[in-house]
Coordinates of N, CA and C in Angstrom, one line a residue:
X141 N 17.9 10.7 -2.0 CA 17.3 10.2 -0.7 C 18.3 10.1 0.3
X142 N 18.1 10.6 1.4 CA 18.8 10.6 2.8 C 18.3 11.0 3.6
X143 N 18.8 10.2 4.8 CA 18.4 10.9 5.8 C 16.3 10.5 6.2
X144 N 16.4 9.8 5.7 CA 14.5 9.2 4.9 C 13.8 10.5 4.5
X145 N 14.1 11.8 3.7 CA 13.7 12.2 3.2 C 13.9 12.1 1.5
X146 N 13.5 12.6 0.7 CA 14.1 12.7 -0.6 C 13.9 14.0 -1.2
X147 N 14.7 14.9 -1.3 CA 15.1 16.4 -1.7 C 15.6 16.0 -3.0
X148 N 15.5 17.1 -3.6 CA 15.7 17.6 -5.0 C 17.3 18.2 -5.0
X149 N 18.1 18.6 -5.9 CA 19.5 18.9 -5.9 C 19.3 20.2 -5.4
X150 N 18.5 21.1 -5.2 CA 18.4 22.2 -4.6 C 18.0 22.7 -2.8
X151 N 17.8 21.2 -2.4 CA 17.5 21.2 -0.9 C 15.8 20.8 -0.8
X152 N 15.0 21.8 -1.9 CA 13.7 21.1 -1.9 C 13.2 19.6 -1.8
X153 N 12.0 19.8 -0.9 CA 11.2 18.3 -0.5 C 11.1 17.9 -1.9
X154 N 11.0 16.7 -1.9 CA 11.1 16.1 -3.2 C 9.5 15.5 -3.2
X155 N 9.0 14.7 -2.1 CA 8.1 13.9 -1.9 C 9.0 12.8 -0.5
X156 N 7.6 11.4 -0.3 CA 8.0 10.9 0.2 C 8.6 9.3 0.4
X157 N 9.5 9.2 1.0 CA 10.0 7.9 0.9 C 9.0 7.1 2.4
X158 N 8.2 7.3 2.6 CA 7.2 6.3 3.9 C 6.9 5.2 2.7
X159 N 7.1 4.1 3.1 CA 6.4 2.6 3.0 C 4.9 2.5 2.6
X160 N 4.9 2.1 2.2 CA 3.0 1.6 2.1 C 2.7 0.9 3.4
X161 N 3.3 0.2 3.5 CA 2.8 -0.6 4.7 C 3.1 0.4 5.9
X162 N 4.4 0.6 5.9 CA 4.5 1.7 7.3 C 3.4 3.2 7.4
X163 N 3.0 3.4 6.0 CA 1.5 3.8 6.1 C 0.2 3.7 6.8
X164 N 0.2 2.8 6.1 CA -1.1 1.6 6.8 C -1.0 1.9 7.9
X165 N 0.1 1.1 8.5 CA 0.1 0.5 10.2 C -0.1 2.7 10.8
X166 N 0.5 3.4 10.3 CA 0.8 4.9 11.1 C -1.3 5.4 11.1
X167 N -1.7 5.2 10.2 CA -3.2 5.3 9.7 C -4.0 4.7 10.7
X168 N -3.9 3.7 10.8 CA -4.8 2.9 11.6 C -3.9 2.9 13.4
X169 N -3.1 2.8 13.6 CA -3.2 2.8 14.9 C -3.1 4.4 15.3
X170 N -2.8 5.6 14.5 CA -3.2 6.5 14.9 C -4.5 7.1 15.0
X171 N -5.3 5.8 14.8 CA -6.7 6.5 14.6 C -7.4 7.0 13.4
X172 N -6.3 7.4 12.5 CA -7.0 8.7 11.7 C -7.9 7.7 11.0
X173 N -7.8 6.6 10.4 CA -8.5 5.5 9.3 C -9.4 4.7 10.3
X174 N -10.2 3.8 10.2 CA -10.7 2.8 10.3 C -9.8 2.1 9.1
X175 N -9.8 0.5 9.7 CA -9.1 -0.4 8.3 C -10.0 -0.8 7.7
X176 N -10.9 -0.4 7.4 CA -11.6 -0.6 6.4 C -11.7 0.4 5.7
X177 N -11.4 2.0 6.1 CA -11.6 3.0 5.0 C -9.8 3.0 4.7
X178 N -8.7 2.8 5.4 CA -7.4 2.1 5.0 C -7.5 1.4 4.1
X179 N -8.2 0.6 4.2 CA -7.7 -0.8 3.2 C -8.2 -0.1 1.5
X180 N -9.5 0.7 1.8 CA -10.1 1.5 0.3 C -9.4 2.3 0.1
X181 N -8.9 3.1 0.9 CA -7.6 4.2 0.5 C -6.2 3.8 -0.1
X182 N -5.9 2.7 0.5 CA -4.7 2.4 -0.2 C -4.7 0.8 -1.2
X183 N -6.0 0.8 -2.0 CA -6.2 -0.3 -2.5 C -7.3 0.3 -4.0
X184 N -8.1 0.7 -3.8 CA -9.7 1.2 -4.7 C -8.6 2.1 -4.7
X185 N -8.5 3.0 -3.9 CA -8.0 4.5 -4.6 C -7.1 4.9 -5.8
X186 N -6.0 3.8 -5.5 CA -4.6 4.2 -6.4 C -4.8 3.2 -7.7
X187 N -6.3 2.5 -7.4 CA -6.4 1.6 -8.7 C -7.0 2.6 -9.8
X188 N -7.9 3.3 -9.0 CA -8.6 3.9 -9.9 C -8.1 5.4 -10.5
X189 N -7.4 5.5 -9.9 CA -6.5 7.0 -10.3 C -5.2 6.9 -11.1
X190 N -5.1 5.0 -11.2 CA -3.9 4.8 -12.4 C -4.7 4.3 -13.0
X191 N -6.2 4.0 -13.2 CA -6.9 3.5 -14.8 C -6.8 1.8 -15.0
X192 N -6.1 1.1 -13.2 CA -5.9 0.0 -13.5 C -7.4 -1.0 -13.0
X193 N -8.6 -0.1 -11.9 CA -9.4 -0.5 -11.4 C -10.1 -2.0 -12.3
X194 N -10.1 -2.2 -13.1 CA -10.6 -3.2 -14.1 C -10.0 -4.5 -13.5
X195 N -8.4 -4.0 -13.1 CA -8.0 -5.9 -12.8 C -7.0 -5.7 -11.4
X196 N -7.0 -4.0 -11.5 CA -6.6 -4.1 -9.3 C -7.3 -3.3 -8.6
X197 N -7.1 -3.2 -7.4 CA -7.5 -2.5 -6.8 C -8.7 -3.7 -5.4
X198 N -9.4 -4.6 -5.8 CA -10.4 -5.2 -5.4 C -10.4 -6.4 -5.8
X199 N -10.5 -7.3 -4.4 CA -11.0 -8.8 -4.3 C -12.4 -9.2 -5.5
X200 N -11.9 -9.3 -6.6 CA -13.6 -9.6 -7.4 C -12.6 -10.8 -8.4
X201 N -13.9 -11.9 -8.9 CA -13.6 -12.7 -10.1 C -13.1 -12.0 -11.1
X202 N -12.1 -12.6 -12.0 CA -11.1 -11.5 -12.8 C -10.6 -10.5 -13.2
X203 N -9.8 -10.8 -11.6 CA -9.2 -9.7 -11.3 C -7.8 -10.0 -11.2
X204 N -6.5 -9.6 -11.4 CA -5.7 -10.0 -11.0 C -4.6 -10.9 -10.1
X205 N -5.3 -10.9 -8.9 CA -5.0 -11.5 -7.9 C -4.3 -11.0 -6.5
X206 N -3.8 -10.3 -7.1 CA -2.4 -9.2 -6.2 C -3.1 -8.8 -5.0
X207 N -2.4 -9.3 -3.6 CA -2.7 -9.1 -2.4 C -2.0 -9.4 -1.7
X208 N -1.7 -8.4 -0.4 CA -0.8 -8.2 0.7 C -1.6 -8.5 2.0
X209 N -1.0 -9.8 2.7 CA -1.6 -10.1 3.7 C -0.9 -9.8 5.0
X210 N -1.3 -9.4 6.1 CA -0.7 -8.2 7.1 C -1.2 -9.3 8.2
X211 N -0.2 -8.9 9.3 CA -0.7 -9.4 10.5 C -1.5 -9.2 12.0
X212 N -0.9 -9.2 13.1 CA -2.6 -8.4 14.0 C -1.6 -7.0 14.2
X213 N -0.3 -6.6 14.0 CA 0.1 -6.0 14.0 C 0.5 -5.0 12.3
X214 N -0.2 -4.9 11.4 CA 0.0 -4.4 10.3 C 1.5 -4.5 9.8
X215 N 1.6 -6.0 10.3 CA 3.7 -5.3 9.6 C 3.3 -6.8 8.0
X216 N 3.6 -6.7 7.3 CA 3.7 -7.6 6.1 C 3.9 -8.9 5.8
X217 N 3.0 -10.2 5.8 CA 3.3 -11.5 6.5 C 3.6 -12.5 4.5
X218 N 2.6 -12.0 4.0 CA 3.1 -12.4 2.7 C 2.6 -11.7 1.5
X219 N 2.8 -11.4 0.0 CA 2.6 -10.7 -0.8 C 2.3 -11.8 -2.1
X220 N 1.2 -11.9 -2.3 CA 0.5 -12.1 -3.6 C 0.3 -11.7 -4.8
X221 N 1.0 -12.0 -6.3 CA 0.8 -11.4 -7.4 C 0.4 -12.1 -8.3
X222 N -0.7 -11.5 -8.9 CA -1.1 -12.6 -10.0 C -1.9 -13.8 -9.6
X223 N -1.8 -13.9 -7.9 CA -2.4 -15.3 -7.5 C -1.1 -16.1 -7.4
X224 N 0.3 -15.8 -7.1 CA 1.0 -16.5 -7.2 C 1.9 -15.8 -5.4
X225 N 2.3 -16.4 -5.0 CA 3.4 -16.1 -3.9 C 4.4 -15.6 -4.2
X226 N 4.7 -14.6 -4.1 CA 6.1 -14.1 -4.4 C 7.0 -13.5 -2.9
X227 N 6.2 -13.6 -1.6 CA 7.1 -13.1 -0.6 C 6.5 -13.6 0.1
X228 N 6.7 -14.2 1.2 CA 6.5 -14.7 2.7 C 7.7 -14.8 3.5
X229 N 7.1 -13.8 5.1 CA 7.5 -14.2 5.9 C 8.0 -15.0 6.6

């Protein structure tokens, strides 16, 4: 990784180093998302395509707890796991 890309030892794209959240925030104020089809794309989506949908992915009674609370500006104000606090701004 350099340079904010990440290449392979041959020069090849590797994939990418963007943020989840710097996601979000590029998604929604560019229009492309509503935050509500944001919030299912980068929440429901990646639960259910790692097989975890059962205890992430969605606000439901036993469920894990794990949640990222954002501000009026999408930048990251605190991070929830388990139901427990593990980051605040």
């Amino acid at each position: 990784v350099s340079g904010g890309k990440a290449t392979l030892l041959n020069g090849i794209l590797a994939g990418s180093v963007l943020k989840l959240d710097e996601g979000v925030k590029r998604m929604i104020e560019g229009s492309i998302c509503t935050l509500e089809d944001t919030v299912y794309l980068t929440s429901v989506n990646p639960a259910k395509q790692l097989n975890v949908y059962d205890r992430k992915g969605s606000i439901t009674t036993g469920k894990d707890g794990d949640l990222v609370v954002l501000d009026e500006h999408y930048d990251v104000v605190m991070t929830l796991c388990r139901g427990r606090v593990v980051y605040q701004r």
